PDB file of N, CA, C and O in Angstrom:
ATOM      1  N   UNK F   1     -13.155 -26.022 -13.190  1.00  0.00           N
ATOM      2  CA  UNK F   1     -12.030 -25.149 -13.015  1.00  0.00           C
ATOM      3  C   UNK F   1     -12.534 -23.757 -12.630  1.00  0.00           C
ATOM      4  O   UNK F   1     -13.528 -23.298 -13.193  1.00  0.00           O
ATOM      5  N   UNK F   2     -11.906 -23.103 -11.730  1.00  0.00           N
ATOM      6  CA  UNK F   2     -12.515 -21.779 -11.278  1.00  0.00           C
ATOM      7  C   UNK F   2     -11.867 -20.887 -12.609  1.00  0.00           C
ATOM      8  O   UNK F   2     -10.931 -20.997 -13.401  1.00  0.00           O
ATOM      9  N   UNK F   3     -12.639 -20.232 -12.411  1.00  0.00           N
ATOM     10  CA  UNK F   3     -11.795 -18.758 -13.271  1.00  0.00           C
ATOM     11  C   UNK F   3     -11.283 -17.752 -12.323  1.00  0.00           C
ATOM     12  O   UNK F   3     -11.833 -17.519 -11.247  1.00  0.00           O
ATOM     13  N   UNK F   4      -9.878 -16.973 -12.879  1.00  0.00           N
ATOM     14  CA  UNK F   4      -8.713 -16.534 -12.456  1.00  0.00           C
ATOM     15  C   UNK F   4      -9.944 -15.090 -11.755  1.00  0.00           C
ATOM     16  O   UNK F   4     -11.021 -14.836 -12.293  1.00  0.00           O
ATOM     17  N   UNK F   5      -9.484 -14.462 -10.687  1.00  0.00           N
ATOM     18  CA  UNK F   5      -9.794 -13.852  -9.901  1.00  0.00           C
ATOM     19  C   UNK F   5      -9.634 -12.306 -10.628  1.00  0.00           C
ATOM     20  O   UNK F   5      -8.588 -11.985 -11.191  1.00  0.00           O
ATOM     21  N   UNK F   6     -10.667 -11.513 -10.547  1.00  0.00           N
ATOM     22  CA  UNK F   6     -10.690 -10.174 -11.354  1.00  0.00           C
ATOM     23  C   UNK F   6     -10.385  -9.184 -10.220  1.00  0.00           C
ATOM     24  O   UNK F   6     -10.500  -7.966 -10.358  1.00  0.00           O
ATOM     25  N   UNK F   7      -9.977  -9.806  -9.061  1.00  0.00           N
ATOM     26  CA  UNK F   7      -9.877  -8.921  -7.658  1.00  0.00           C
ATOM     27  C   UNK F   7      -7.982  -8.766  -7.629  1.00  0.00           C
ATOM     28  O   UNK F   7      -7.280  -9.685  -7.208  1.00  0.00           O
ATOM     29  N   UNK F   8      -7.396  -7.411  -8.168  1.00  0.00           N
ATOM     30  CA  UNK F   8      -6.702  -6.903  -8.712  1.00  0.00           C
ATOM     31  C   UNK F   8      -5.451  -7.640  -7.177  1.00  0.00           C
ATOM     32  O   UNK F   8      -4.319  -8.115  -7.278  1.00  0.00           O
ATOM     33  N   UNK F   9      -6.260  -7.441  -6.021  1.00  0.00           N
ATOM     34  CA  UNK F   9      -5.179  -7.360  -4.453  1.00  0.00           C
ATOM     35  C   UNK F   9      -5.225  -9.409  -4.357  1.00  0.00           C
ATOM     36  O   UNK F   9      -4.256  -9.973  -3.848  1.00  0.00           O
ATOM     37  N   UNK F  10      -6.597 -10.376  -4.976  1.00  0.00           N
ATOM     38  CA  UNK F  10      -5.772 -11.249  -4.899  1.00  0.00           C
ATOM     39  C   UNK F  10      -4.900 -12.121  -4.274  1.00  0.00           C
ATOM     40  O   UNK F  10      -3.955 -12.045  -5.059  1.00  0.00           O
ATOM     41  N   UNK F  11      -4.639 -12.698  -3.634  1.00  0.00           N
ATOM     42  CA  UNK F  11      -3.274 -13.323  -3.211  1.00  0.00           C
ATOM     43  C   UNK F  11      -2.106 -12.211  -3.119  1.00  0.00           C
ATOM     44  O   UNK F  11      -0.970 -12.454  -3.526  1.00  0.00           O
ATOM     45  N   UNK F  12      -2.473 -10.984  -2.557  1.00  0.00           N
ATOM     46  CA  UNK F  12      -1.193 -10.317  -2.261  1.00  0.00           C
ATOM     47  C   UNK F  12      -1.374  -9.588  -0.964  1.00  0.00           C
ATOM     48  O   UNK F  12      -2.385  -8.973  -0.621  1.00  0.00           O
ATOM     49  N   UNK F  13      -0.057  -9.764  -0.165  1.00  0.00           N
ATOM     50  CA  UNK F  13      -0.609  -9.422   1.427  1.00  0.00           C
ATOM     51  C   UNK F  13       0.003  -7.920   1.513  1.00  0.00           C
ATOM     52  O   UNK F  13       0.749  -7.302   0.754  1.00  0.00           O
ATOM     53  N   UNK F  14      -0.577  -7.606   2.670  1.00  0.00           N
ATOM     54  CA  UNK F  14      -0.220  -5.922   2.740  1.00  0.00           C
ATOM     55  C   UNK F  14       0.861  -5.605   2.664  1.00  0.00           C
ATOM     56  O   UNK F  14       1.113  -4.482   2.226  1.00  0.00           O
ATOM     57  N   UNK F  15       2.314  -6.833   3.225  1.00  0.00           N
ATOM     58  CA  UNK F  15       3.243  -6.508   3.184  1.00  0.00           C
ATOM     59  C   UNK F  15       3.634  -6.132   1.802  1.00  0.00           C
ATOM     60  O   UNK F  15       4.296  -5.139   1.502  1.00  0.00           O
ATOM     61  N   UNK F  16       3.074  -7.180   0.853  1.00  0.00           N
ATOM     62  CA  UNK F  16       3.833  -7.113  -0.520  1.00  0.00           C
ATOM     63  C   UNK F  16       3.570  -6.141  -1.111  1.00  0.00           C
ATOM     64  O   UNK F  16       4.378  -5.502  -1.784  1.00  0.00           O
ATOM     65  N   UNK F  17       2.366  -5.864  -0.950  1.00  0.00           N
ATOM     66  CA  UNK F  17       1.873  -4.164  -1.441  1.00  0.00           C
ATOM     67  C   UNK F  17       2.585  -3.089  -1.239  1.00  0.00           C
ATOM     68  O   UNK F  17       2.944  -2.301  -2.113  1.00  0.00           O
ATOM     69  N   UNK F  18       2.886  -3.000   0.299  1.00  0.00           N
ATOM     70  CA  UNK F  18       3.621  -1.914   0.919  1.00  0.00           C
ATOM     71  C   UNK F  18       4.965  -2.312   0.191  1.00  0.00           C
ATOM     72  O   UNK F  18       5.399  -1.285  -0.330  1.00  0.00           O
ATOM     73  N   UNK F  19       5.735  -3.296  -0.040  1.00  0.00           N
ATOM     74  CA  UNK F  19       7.317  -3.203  -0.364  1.00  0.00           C
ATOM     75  C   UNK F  19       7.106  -2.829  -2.118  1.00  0.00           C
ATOM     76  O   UNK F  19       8.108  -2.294  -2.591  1.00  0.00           O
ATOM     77  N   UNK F  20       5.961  -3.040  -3.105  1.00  0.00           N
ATOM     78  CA  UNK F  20       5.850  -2.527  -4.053  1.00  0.00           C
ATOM     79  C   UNK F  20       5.798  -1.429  -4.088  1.00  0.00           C
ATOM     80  O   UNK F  20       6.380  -0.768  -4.947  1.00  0.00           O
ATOM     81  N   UNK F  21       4.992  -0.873  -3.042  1.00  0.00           N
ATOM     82  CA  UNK F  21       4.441   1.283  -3.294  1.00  0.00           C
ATOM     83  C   UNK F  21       6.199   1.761  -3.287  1.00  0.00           C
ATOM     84  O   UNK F  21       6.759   2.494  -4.102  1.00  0.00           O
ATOM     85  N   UNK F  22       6.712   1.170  -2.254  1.00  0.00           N
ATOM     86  CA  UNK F  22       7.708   1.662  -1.920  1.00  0.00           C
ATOM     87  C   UNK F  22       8.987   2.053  -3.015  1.00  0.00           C
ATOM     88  O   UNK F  22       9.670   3.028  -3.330  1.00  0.00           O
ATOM     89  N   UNK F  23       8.796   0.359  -3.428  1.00  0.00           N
ATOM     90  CA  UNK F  23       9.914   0.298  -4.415  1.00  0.00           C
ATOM     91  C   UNK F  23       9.647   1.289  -5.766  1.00  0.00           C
ATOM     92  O   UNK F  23      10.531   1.723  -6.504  1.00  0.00           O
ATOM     93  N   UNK F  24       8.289   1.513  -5.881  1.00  0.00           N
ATOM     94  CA  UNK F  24       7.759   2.294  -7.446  1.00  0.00           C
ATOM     95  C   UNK F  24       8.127   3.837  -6.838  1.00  0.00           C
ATOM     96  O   UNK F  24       8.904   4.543  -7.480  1.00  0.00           O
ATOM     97  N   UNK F  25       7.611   4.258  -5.743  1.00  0.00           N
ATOM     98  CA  UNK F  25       7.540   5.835  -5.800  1.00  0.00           C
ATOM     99  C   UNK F  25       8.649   6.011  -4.165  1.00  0.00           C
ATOM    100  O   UNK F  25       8.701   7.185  -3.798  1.00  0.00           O
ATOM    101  N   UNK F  26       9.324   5.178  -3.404  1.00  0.00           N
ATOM    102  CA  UNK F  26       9.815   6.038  -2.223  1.00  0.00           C
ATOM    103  C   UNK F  26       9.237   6.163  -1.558  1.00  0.00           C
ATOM    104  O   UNK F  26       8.073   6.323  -1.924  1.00  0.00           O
ATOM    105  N   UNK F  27       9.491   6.199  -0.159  1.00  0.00           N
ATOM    106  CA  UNK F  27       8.970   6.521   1.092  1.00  0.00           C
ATOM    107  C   UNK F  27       8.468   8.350   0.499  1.00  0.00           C
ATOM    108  O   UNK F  27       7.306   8.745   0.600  1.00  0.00           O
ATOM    109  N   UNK F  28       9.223   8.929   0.111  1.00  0.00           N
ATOM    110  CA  UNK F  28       8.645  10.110   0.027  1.00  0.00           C
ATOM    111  C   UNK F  28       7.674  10.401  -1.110  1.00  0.00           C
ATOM    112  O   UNK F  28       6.721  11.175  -1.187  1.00  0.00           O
ATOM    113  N   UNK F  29       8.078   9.756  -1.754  1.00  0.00           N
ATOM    114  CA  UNK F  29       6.655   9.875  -3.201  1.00  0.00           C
ATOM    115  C   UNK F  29       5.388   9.064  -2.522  1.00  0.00           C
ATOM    116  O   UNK F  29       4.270   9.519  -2.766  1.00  0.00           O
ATOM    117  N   UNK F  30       5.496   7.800  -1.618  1.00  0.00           N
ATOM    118  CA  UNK F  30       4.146   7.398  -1.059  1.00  0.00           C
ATOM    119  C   UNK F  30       3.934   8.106   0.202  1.00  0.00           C
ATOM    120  O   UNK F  30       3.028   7.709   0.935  1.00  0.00           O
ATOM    121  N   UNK F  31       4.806   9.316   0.626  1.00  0.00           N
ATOM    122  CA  UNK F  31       4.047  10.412   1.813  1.00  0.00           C
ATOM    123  C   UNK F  31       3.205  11.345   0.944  1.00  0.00           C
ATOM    124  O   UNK F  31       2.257  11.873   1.525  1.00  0.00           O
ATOM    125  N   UNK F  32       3.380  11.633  -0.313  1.00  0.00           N
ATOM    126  CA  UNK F  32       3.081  12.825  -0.917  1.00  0.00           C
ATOM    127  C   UNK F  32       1.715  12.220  -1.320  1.00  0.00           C
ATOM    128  O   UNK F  32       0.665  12.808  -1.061  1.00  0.00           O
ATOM    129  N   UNK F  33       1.746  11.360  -1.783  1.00  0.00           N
ATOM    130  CA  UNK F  33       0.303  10.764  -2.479  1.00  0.00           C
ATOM    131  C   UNK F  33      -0.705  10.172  -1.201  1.00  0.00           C
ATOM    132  O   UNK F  33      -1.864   9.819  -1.420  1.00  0.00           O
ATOM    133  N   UNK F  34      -0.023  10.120   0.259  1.00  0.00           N
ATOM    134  CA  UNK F  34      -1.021   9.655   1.282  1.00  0.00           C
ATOM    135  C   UNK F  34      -0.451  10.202   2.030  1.00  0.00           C
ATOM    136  O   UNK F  34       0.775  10.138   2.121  1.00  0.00           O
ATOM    137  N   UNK F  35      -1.331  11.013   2.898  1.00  0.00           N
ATOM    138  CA  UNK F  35      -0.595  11.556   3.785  1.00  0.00           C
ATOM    139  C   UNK F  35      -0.741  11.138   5.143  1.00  0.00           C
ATOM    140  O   UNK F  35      -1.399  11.705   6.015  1.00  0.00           O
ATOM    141  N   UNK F  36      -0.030  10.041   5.244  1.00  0.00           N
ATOM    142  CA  UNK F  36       0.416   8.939   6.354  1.00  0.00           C
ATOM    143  C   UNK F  36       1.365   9.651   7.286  1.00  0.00           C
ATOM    144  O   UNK F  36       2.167  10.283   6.599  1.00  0.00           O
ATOM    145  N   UNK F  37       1.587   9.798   8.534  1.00  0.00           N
ATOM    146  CA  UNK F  37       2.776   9.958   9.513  1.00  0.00           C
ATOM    147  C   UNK F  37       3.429   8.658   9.450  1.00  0.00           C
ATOM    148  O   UNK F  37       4.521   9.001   9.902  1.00  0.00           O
ATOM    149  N   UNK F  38       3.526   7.637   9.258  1.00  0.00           N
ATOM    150  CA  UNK F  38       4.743   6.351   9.260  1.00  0.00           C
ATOM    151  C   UNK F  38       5.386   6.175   8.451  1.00  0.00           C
ATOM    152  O   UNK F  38       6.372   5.440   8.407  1.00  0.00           O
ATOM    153  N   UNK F  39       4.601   7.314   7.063  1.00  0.00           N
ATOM    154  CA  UNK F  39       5.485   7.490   5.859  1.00  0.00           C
ATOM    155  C   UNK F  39       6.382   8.680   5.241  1.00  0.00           C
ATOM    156  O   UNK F  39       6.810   9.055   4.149  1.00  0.00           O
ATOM    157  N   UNK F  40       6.405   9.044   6.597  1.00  0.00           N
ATOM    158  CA  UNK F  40       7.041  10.487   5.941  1.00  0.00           C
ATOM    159  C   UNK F  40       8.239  10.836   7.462  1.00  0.00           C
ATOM    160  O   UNK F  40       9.098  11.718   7.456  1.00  0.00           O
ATOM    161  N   UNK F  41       7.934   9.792   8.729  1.00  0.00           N
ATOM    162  CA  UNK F  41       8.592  10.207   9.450  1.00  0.00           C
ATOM    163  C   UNK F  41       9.274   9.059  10.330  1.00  0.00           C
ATOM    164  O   UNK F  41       8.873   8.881  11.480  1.00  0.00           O
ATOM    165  N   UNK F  42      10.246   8.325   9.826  1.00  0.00           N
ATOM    166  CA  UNK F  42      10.770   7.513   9.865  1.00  0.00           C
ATOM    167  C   UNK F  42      10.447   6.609   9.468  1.00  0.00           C
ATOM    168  O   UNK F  42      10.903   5.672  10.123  1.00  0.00           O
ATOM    169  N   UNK F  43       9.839   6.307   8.662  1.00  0.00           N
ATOM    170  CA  UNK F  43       9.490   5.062   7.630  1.00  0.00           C
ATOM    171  C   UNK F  43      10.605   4.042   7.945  1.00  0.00           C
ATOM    172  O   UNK F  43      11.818   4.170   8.115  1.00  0.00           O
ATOM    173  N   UNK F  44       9.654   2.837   7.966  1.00  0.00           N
ATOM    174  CA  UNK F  44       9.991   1.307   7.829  1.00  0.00           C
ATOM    175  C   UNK F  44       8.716   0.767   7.205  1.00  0.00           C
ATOM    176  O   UNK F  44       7.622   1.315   7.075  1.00  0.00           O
ATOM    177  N   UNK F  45       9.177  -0.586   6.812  1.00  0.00           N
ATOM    178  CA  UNK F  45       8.324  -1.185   6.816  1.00  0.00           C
ATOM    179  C   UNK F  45       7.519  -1.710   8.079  1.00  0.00           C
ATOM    180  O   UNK F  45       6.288  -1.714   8.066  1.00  0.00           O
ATOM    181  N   UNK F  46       8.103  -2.063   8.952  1.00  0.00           N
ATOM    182  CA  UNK F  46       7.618  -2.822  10.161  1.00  0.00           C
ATOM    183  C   UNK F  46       6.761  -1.891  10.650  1.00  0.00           C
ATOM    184  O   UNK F  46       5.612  -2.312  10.790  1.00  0.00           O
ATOM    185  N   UNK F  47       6.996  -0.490  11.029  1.00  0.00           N
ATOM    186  CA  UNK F  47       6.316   0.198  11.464  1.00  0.00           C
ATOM    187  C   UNK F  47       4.742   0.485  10.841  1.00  0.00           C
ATOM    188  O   UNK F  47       3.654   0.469  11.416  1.00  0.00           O
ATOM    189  N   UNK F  48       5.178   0.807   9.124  1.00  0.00           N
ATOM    190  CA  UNK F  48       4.204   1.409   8.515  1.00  0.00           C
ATOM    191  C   UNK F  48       3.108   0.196   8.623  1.00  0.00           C
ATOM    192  O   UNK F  48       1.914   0.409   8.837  1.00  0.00           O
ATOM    193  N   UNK F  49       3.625  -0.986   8.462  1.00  0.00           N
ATOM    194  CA  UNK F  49       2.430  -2.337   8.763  1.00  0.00           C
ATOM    195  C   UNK F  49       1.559  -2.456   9.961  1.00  0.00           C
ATOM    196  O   UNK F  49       0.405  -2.880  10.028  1.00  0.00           O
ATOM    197  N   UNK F  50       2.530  -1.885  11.123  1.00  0.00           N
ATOM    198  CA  UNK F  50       1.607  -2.311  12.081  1.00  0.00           C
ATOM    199  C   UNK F  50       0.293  -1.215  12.253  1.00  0.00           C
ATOM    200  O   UNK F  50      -0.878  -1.408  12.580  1.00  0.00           O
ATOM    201  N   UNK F  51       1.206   0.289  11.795  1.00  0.00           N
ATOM    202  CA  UNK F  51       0.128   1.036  11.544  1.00  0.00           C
ATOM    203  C   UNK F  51      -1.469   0.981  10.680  1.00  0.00           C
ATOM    204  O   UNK F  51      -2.612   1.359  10.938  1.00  0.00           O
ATOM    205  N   UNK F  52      -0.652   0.153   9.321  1.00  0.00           N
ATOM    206  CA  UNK F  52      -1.982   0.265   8.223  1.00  0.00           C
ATOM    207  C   UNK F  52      -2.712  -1.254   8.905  1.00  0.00           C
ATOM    208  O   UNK F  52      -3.854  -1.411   8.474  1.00  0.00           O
ATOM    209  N   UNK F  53      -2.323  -2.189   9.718  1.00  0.00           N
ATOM    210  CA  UNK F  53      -3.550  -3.005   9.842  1.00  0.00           C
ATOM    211  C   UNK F  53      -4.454  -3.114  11.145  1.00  0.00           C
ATOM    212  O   UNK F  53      -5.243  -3.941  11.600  1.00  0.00           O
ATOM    213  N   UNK F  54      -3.714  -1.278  11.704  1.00  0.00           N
ATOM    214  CA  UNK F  54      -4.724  -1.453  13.137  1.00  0.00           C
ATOM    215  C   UNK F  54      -5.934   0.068  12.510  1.00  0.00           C
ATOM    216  O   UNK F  54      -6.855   0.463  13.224  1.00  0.00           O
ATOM    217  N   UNK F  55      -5.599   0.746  10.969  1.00  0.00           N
ATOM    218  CA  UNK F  55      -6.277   1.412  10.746  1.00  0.00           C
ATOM    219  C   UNK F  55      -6.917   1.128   9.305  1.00  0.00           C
ATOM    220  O   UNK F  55      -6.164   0.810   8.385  1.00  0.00           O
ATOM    221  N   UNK F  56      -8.173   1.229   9.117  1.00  0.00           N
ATOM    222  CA  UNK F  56      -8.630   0.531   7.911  1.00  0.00           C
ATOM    223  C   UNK F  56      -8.450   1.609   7.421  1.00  0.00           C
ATOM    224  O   UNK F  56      -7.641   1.209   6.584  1.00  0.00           O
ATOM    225  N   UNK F  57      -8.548   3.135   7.139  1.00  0.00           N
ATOM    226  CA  UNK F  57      -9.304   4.020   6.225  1.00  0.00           C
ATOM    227  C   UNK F  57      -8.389   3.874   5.523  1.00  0.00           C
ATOM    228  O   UNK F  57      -8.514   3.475   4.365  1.00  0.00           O
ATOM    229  N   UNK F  58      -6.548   4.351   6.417  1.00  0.00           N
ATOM    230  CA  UNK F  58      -5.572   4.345   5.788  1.00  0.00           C
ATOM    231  C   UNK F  58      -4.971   2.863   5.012  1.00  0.00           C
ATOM    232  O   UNK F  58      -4.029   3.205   4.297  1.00  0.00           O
ATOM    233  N   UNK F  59      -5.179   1.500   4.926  1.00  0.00           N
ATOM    234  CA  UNK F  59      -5.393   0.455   4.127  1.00  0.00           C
ATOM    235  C   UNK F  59      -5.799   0.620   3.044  1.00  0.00           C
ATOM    236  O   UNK F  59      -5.336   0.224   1.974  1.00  0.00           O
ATOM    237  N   UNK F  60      -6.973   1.404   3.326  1.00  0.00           N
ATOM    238  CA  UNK F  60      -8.042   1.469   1.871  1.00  0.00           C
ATOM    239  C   UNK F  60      -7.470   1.916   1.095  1.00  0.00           C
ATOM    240  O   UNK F  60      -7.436   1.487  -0.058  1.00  0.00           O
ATOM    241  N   UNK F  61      -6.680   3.198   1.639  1.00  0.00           N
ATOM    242  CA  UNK F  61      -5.640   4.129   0.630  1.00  0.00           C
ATOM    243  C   UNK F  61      -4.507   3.747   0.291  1.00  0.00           C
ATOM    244  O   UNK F  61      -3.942   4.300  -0.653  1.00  0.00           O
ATOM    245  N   UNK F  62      -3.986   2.833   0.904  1.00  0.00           N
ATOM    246  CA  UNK F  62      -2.567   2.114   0.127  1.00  0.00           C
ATOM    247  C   UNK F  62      -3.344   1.218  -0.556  1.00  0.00           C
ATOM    248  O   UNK F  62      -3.169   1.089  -1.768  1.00  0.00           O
ATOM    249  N   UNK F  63      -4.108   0.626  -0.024  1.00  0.00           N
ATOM    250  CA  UNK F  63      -4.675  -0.709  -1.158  1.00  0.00           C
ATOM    251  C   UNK F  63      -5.305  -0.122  -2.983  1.00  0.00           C
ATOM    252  O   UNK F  63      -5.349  -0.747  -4.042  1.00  0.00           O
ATOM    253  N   UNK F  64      -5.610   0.988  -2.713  1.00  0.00           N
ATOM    254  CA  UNK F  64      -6.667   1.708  -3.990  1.00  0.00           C
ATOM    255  C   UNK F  64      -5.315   2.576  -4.702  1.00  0.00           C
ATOM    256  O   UNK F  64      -5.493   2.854  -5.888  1.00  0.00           O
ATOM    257  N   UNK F  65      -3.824   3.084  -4.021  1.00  0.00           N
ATOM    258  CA  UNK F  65      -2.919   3.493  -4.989  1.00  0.00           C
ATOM    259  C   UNK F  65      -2.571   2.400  -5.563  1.00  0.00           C
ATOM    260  O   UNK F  65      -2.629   2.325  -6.791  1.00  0.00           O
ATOM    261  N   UNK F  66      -2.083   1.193  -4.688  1.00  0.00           N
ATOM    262  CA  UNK F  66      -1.439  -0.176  -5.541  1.00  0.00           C
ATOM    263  C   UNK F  66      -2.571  -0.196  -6.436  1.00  0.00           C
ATOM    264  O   UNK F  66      -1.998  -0.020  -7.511  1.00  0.00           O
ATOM    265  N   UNK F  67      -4.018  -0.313  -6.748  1.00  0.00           N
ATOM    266  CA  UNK F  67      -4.858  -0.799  -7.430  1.00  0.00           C
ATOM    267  C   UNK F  67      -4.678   0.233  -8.815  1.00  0.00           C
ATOM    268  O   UNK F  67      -4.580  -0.188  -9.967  1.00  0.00           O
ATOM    269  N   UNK F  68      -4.663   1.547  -8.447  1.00  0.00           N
ATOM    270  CA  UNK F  68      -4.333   2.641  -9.258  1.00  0.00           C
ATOM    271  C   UNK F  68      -3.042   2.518 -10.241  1.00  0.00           C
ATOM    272  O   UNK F  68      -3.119   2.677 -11.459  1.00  0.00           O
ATOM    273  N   UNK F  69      -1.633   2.157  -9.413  1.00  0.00           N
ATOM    274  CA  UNK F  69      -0.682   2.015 -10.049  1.00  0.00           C
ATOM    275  C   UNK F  69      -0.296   0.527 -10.946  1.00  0.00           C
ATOM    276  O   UNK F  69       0.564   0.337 -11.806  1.00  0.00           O
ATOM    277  N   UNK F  70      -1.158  -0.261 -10.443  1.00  0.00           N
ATOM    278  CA  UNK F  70      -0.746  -1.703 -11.426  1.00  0.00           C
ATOM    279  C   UNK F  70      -1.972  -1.314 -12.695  1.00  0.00           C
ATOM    280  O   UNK F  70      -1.859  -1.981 -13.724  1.00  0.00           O
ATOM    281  N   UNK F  71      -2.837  -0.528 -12.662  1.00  0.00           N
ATOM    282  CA  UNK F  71      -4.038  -0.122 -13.979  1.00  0.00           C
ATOM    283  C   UNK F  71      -3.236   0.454 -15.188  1.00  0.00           C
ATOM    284  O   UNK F  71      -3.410   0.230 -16.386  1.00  0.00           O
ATOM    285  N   UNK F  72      -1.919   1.595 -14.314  1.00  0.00           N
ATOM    286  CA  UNK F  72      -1.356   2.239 -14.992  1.00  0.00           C
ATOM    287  C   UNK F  72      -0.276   1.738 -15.860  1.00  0.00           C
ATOM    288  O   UNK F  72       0.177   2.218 -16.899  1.00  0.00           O
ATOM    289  N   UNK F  73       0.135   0.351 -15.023  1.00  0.00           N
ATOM    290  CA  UNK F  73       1.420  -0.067 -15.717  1.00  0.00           C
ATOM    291  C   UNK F  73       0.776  -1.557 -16.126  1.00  0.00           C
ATOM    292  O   UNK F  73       1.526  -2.450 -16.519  1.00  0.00           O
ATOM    293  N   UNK F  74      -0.977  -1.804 -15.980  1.00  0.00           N
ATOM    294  CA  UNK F  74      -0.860  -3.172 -16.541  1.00  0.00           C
ATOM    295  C   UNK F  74      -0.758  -3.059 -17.799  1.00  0.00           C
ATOM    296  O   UNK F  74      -0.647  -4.064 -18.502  1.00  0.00           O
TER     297      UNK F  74
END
């Protein structure tokens, strides 16, 4: 039997990440904490995705708040 995965992201795709940041802090609470242009200036989802998977740095930084915010509320 494997043992359960200590890798916090897991089985969770960028989308689901992105509709979590969203739902916890707002398009405007996740402009303030990253300072993204897809998040502060007309935000969608569709948009902000295609943005974060043609740029890694900004990934890293939504991926490491979700990692930040599930520490806080695990």
């Amino acid at each position: 039997m494997t043992p359960p995965s200590k890798d916090p992201l897991h089985g969770m795709t960028l989308e689901a990440i992105l509709i979590d940041l969203v739902a916890r802090y707002g398009w405007d609470g996740l402009a303030s904490r990253i300072d993204i242009r897809c998040f502060s200036h007309e935000p969608s989802i569709k948009s902000s995705l295609g943005f974060l998977r043609r740029t890694a740095w900004a990934r890293q930084k939504v991926e490491a708040l979700f990692v930040a915010s599930q520490r806080r509320n695990g």
